[in-house]
CSV table of C-alpha atoms in Angstrom, one decimal:
chain,number,residue,atom,x,y,z
A,218,UNK,CA,4.6,6.1,9.0
A,219,UNK,CA,5.1,7.3,4.7
A,220,UNK,CA,6.2,6.2,1.6
A,221,UNK,CA,7.9,7.1,-1.4
A,222,UNK,CA,9.2,5.8,-4.5
A,223,UNK,CA,12.6,6.6,-6.4
A,224,UNK,CA,13.4,5.6,-10.0
A,225,UNK,CA,16.5,5.2,-10.2
A,226,UNK,CA,16.5,3.6,-13.8
A,227,UNK,CA,15.6,4.7,-17.1
A,228,UNK,CA,15.9,1.5,-19.2
A,229,UNK,CA,12.4,-0.2,-20.5
A,230,UNK,CA,11.7,-2.5,-23.0
A,231,UNK,CA,10.8,-0.4,-26.3
A,232,UNK,CA,13.0,2.4,-25.1
A,233,UNK,CA,10.1,4.6,-24.2
A,234,UNK,CA,11.9,6.8,-21.7
A,235,UNK,CA,8.7,9.1,-21.9
A,236,UNK,CA,5.5,7.2,-22.1
A,237,UNK,CA,7.1,4.7,-19.0
A,238,UNK,CA,8.6,7.9,-16.8
A,239,UNK,CA,5.1,9.3,-17.0
A,240,UNK,CA,3.3,6.0,-15.6
A,241,UNK,CA,5.9,6.0,-12.8
A,242,UNK,CA,4.7,9.4,-11.9
A,243,UNK,CA,1.3,9.3,-12.6
A,244,UNK,CA,1.4,5.8,-10.7
A,245,UNK,CA,2.8,7.2,-7.2
A,246,UNK,CA,0.5,10.0,-7.9
A,247,UNK,CA,-2.8,7.9,-7.9
A,248,UNK,CA,-1.5,5.4,-5.1
A,249,UNK,CA,-1.4,8.1,-2.7
A,250,UNK,CA,2.7,8.2,-1.9
A,251,UNK,CA,4.2,10.8,0.0
A,252,UNK,CA,6.8,11.5,-2.6
A,253,UNK,CA,8.9,10.8,-5.9
A,254,UNK,CA,12.7,11.3,-6.2
A,255,UNK,CA,15.0,10.9,-9.2
A,256,UNK,CA,18.8,10.4,-8.4
A,257,UNK,CA,21.1,13.4,-9.4
A,258,UNK,CA,23.2,11.4,-12.1
A,259,UNK,CA,24.3,11.8,-15.6
A,260,UNK,CA,25.8,8.3,-16.0
A,261,UNK,CA,24.0,5.1,-14.1
A,262,UNK,CA,25.9,4.1,-10.9
A,263,UNK,CA,27.0,0.9,-10.5
A,264,UNK,CA,24.2,-0.3,-8.3
A,265,UNK,CA,21.7,0.2,-10.8
A,266,UNK,CA,23.1,-0.7,-14.4
A,267,UNK,CA,26.1,0.3,-16.7
A,268,UNK,CA,27.1,3.7,-17.4
A,269,UNK,CA,25.9,3.4,-21.1
A,270,UNK,CA,22.2,2.7,-19.7
A,271,UNK,CA,19.7,6.0,-20.0
A,272,UNK,CA,20.0,9.0,-17.4
A,273,UNK,CA,18.1,11.8,-17.1
A,274,UNK,CA,19.2,15.0,-15.8
A,275,UNK,CA,17.3,15.2,-12.2
A,276,UNK,CA,15.3,18.6,-12.8
A,277,UNK,CA,14.1,18.5,-16.2
A,278,UNK,CA,12.8,14.6,-15.3
A,279,UNK,CA,11.4,15.9,-12.1
A,280,UNK,CA,9.8,18.9,-14.1
A,281,UNK,CA,8.4,16.7,-16.5
A,282,UNK,CA,7.0,15.0,-13.7
A,283,UNK,CA,5.3,17.9,-11.7
A,284,UNK,CA,3.0,18.5,-14.9
A,285,UNK,CA,1.5,14.9,-14.9
A,286,UNK,CA,1.3,15.0,-10.8
A,287,UNK,CA,-0.9,17.1,-8.4
A,288,UNK,CA,-0.2,15.6,-4.7
A,289,UNK,CA,3.3,13.9,-4.5
A,290,UNK,CA,6.3,15.7,-3.4
A,291,UNK,CA,9.3,15.7,-6.0
A,292,UNK,CA,13.0,16.1,-5.1
A,293,UNK,CA,16.5,14.8,-6.0
A,294,UNK,CA,17.7,11.9,-3.7
A,295,UNK,CA,20.1,13.4,-3.9
A,296,UNK,CA,21.5,16.7,-5.6
A,297,UNK,CA,25.4,16.7,-5.6
A,298,UNK,CA,25.9,20.1,-4.6
A,299,UNK,CA,29.2,20.3,-6.8
A,300,UNK,CA,27.4,20.1,-9.8
A,301,UNK,CA,25.9,23.3,-9.9
A,302,UNK,CA,26.8,26.8,-9.2
A,303,UNK,CA,24.5,27.5,-5.9
A,304,UNK,CA,22.5,30.3,-7.2
A,305,UNK,CA,21.2,28.0,-10.1
A,306,UNK,CA,20.6,25.2,-8.1
A,307,UNK,CA,18.3,27.4,-6.0
A,308,UNK,CA,16.8,28.7,-8.5
A,309,UNK,CA,16.0,25.5,-10.4
A,310,UNK,CA,14.4,24.0,-7.3
A,311,UNK,CA,12.6,27.4,-6.7
A,312,UNK,CA,10.4,26.7,-10.4
A,313,UNK,CA,9.9,23.4,-9.7
A,314,UNK,CA,8.2,24.4,-6.2
A,315,UNK,CA,6.1,26.9,-8.2
A,316,UNK,CA,5.0,25.0,-10.9
A,317,UNK,CA,4.2,22.0,-9.1
A,318,UNK,CA,2.2,23.9,-6.3
A,319,UNK,CA,4.7,23.9,-3.7
A,320,UNK,CA,5.8,20.6,-3.6
A,321,UNK,CA,9.4,20.6,-4.2
A,322,UNK,CA,12.2,19.2,-2.0
A,323,UNK,CA,15.8,20.0,-1.8
A,324,UNK,CA,17.5,16.6,-1.8
A,325,UNK,CA,21.5,17.4,-1.7
A,326,UNK,CA,24.8,16.2,-0.6
A,327,UNK,CA,28.3,16.5,-1.2
A,328,UNK,CA,28.8,14.5,-4.6
A,329,UNK,CA,30.5,11.1,-4.6
A,330,UNK,CA,30.6,9.4,-8.1
A,331,UNK,CA,34.0,11.0,-9.8
A,332,UNK,CA,33.9,8.9,-13.5
A,333,UNK,CA,30.1,11.1,-14.4
A,334,UNK,CA,32.2,14.2,-13.5
A,335,UNK,CA,34.9,13.8,-15.2
A,336,UNK,CA,33.8,12.4,-17.9
A,337,UNK,CA,31.4,15.8,-18.4
A,338,UNK,CA,34.0,17.7,-17.0
A,339,UNK,CA,31.8,18.7,-14.4
A,340,UNK,CA,33.6,20.4,-10.9
A,341,UNK,CA,34.7,18.1,-8.5
A,342,UNK,CA,36.5,19.1,-5.7
A,343,UNK,CA,38.4,16.9,-3.0
A,344,UNK,CA,35.7,15.5,-0.2
A,345,UNK,CA,36.8,18.3,2.4
A,346,UNK,CA,36.3,21.2,-0.2
A,347,UNK,CA,33.2,19.1,-1.4
A,348,UNK,CA,31.5,19.7,2.2
A,349,UNK,CA,32.5,23.1,2.4
A,350,UNK,CA,31.1,23.7,-0.8
A,351,UNK,CA,27.7,21.9,0.5
A,352,UNK,CA,27.7,24.1,3.3
A,353,UNK,CA,28.2,27.4,1.6
A,354,UNK,CA,25.8,26.0,-0.5
A,355,UNK,CA,23.3,25.1,2.2
A,356,UNK,CA,23.6,28.7,3.5
A,357,UNK,CA,23.1,30.4,0.4
A,358,UNK,CA,19.6,28.1,-0.3
A,359,UNK,CA,18.6,29.6,3.7
A,360,UNK,CA,19.4,33.2,2.6
A,361,UNK,CA,17.9,33.2,-1.0
A,362,UNK,CA,14.5,31.3,0.9
A,363,UNK,CA,14.0,34.3,3.0
A,364,UNK,CA,13.1,38.4,2.5
A,365,UNK,CA,16.8,38.7,2.3
A,366,UNK,CA,18.3,39.5,-0.9
A,367,UNK,CA,21.4,41.0,0.5
A,368,UNK,CA,25.3,39.6,-0.9
A,369,UNK,CA,26.9,36.5,-0.1
A,370,UNK,CA,30.6,35.8,0.6
A,371,UNK,CA,31.8,32.4,1.5
A,372,UNK,CA,35.1,31.1,0.6
A,373,UNK,CA,34.2,29.3,-2.2
A,374,UNK,CA,31.1,31.3,-3.8
A,375,UNK,CA,30.0,34.2,-4.0
A,376,UNK,CA,26.6,36.3,-4.9
A,377,UNK,CA,26.0,39.6,-5.1
A,378,UNK,CA,22.4,39.7,-4.8
A,379,UNK,CA,20.5,36.9,-3.4
A,380,UNK,CA,16.8,37.7,-5.1
A,381,UNK,CA,14.7,35.3,-5.5
A,382,UNK,CA,11.6,35.6,-7.4
A,383,UNK,CA,8.9,33.9,-7.2
A,384,UNK,CA,9.8,33.4,-3.4
A,385,UNK,CA,10.0,29.4,-2.4
A,386,UNK,CA,10.5,27.7,0.6
A,387,UNK,CA,10.9,23.9,0.2
A,388,UNK,CA,12.1,21.4,2.6
A,389,UNK,CA,15.6,20.6,2.5
A,390,UNK,CA,17.0,17.0,2.7
A,391,UNK,CA,20.8,15.9,3.3
A,392,UNK,CA,21.5,12.3,2.7
A,393,UNK,CA,24.2,10.5,3.9
A,394,UNK,CA,25.5,9.4,7.1
A,395,UNK,CA,29.0,10.5,8.3
A,396,UNK,CA,28.6,11.6,12.0
A,397,UNK,CA,30.8,14.3,12.3
A,398,UNK,CA,29.9,16.4,9.3
A,399,UNK,CA,27.2,15.1,7.3
A,400,UNK,CA,24.9,14.7,10.2
A,401,UNK,CA,26.1,17.8,11.9
A,402,UNK,CA,24.2,19.6,9.1
A,403,UNK,CA,21.2,18.1,9.2
A,404,UNK,CA,21.2,19.4,12.9
A,405,UNK,CA,22.3,22.8,11.7
A,406,UNK,CA,20.5,22.8,8.1
A,407,UNK,CA,18.2,20.7,7.1
A,408,UNK,CA,14.4,19.5,7.9
A,409,UNK,CA,15.2,15.9,6.7
A,410,UNK,CA,17.8,13.4,6.3
A,411,UNK,CA,18.2,10.4,4.7
A,412,UNK,CA,19.5,6.8,5.3
A,413,UNK,CA,20.8,4.4,3.1
A,414,UNK,CA,19.6,0.8,4.4
A,415,UNK,CA,22.3,-1.2,6.0
A,416,UNK,CA,22.8,1.6,8.0
A,417,UNK,CA,23.1,1.5,11.4
A,418,UNK,CA,20.3,3.2,12.1
A,419,UNK,CA,19.4,3.2,16.2
A,420,UNK,CA,23.1,4.4,16.5
A,421,UNK,CA,23.0,7.4,13.3
A,422,UNK,CA,20.1,8.8,15.3
A,423,UNK,CA,22.0,8.8,18.5
A,424,UNK,CA,24.7,10.7,16.6
A,425,UNK,CA,22.0,13.4,15.4
A,426,UNK,CA,20.2,13.8,18.3
A,427,UNK,CA,23.9,14.7,19.9
A,428,UNK,CA,24.0,17.8,17.1
A,429,UNK,CA,21.0,18.6,17.5
A,430,UNK,CA,21.2,19.0,21.4
A,431,UNK,CA,25.4,20.8,20.7
A,432,UNK,CA,23.1,23.4,18.7
A,433,UNK,CA,19.9,23.9,20.3
A,434,UNK,CA,18.3,22.3,17.6
A,435,UNK,CA,14.6,20.1,18.3
A,436,UNK,CA,15.3,16.7,17.6
A,437,UNK,CA,12.0,15.8,16.3
A,438,UNK,CA,12.0,18.6,13.8
A,439,UNK,CA,13.7,17.0,12.0
A,440,UNK,CA,12.0,13.7,9.7
A,441,UNK,CA,14.1,10.7,9.5
A,442,UNK,CA,14.3,9.0,6.1
A,443,UNK,CA,15.8,5.9,4.6
A,444,UNK,CA,16.3,4.6,1.3
A,445,UNK,CA,14.9,0.6,0.9
A,446,UNK,CA,15.3,-2.0,-1.9
A,447,UNK,CA,12.7,-3.9,-2.3
A,448,UNK,CA,13.8,-6.8,-4.3
A,449,UNK,CA,11.7,-9.1,-7.3
A,450,UNK,CA,9.0,-11.7,-5.2
A,451,UNK,CA,9.0,-10.3,-1.8
A,452,UNK,CA,5.1,-10.1,-0.7
A,453,UNK,CA,3.4,-6.9,0.5
A,454,UNK,CA,3.3,-8.6,4.2
A,455,UNK,CA,7.0,-8.8,3.5
A,456,UNK,CA,7.8,-5.0,2.8
A,457,UNK,CA,5.3,-4.2,5.6
A,458,UNK,CA,6.8,-5.9,8.3
A,459,UNK,CA,10.4,-4.1,7.1
A,460,UNK,CA,8.7,-1.0,7.0
A,461,UNK,CA,7.4,-1.1,10.8
A,462,UNK,CA,11.1,-2.8,11.8
A,463,UNK,CA,12.1,1.1,10.7
A,464,UNK,CA,9.3,2.3,12.1
A,465,UNK,CA,10.5,1.3,15.3
A,466,UNK,CA,13.8,2.2,14.9
A,467,UNK,CA,12.8,6.3,14.2
A,468,UNK,CA,12.3,6.3,11.0
A,469,UNK,CA,9.1,8.5,9.5
A,470,UNK,CA,9.8,8.3,5.3
A,471,UNK,CA,10.7,5.1,3.6
A,472,UNK,CA,11.7,5.3,0.1
A,473,UNK,CA,11.7,2.4,-1.9
A,474,UNK,CA,13.3,1.7,-5.3
A,475,UNK,CA,11.6,-1.4,-7.0
A,476,UNK,CA,12.6,-4.0,-10.0
A,477,UNK,CA,10.0,-1.9,-12.3
A,478,UNK,CA,8.4,1.2,-11.2
A,479,UNK,CA,6.1,1.6,-14.4
A,480,UNK,CA,4.5,-1.5,-13.7
A,481,UNK,CA,0.9,-2.2,-12.4
A,482,UNK,CA,1.9,-5.0,-10.5
A,483,UNK,CA,4.5,-2.9,-8.4
A,484,UNK,CA,1.5,-0.2,-8.3
A,485,UNK,CA,-0.6,-2.3,-7.1
A,486,UNK,CA,2.0,-3.1,-4.0
A,487,UNK,CA,3.2,0.4,-3.8
A,488,UNK,CA,-0.4,1.4,-3.2
A,489,UNK,CA,-1.3,-1.3,-0.6
A,490,UNK,CA,1.8,-0.8,0.7
A,491,UNK,CA,1.2,3.1,1.3
A,492,UNK,CA,-2.2,2.2,3.1
A,493,UNK,CA,-1.1,-0.5,5.5
A,494,UNK,CA,2.1,1.6,6.8
A,495,UNK,CA,-0.2,5.0,6.8
A,496,UNK,CA,-1.4,3.8,10.3
A,497,UNK,CA,2.2,3.1,11.3
A,498,UNK,CA,3.4,5.5,14.1
A,499,UNK,CA,7.6,5.7,13.9
A,500,UNK,CA,9.3,5.6,17.6
A,501,UNK,CA,9.6,8.7,19.1
A,502,UNK,CA,7.1,10.3,17.7
A,503,UNK,CA,4.5,10.1,19.9
A,504,UNK,CA,5.5,9.0,23.6
A,505,UNK,CA,8.9,7.7,23.0
A,506,UNK,CA,12.3,8.7,22.3
A,507,UNK,CA,14.1,7.2,19.0
A,508,UNK,CA,17.7,8.0,20.9
C-alpha cells in the first residue's frame, strides 16, 4: 500500500508560506511518500478554515514543489475541470511533468465550490454541463497526450490543433464517487480514482467494477485511492490499523491530511506510517477479488 500527503492549508504562525510549504514538500520526499497533493481551490473551503485564509493556486504551488523534490509524484486533488480551458490545463500539467522529470498526475473532477467561482468570475455552469465539460477535457487530455494533433470538436470545446510539445503522458486520477457519471468516467478514461473517507468503499468499488465490465476495461488497471484525515493525537499504530482496514477493502493508496505537515513530529509520523504500510497488499491485488 502507498501513502500520499495532501497540504490543504497554508496558514502557519508567522505567515512564512514559502518556507513552510517547502518543508512540507521536502519532508514528503525525504519520508519516502508516494505522492504530494494540493487542492485546486482559490478560496479556502469550509472543511479546512475560513474563506479568507491563505490559498495558493495549485499549479504554481506544484511547480514550486517540483523544484524542491526528486521522487514524490505531484498533483491537484482535484482540479476543477471548468476553471481552465482544457488545452491550457493539459499544457500546465505537461509542463509540470517535463520540469519534474515525469512526476505529474492530472487529478480532475467536475468542480463543486461555487462561492470561489462566483467570487473570482470563473465559469461555473450547472452540474450536468460541468460533467459534460469534464468528459470533453478527459477526451482532450487523451488526444493531446498522444501522437495525434488533429482538431477536436466537442459540444463545449473546439481546438483547432491539439499539439503538445514536449510530449507527456501523466496518469489521470478522477475524484468523486458518483455512481452513474463519475465512476463511469473513471472506468472509461482514468488510471486512478479517489474517494473521500466515509464513502461506502466496498459498494463503490463494486459499482466501478461493473462499469469496467461493461466497457471491457480491466478493473485491476485502475488504482484505488482514498483521502483520509489523521486527527491530532492519533498514534502511528492507530494510523496503521486504519490504513490496513482500507487495504482490506481494496484501497491501494491512502492520501492523508495531517494537522501540520511541516512539523517535524508529523513528518516522522508519516515516514514511519509509509514504511509500515508498504508491505500491506490491498485486497484484490494478489489472489483476491475486491468487489
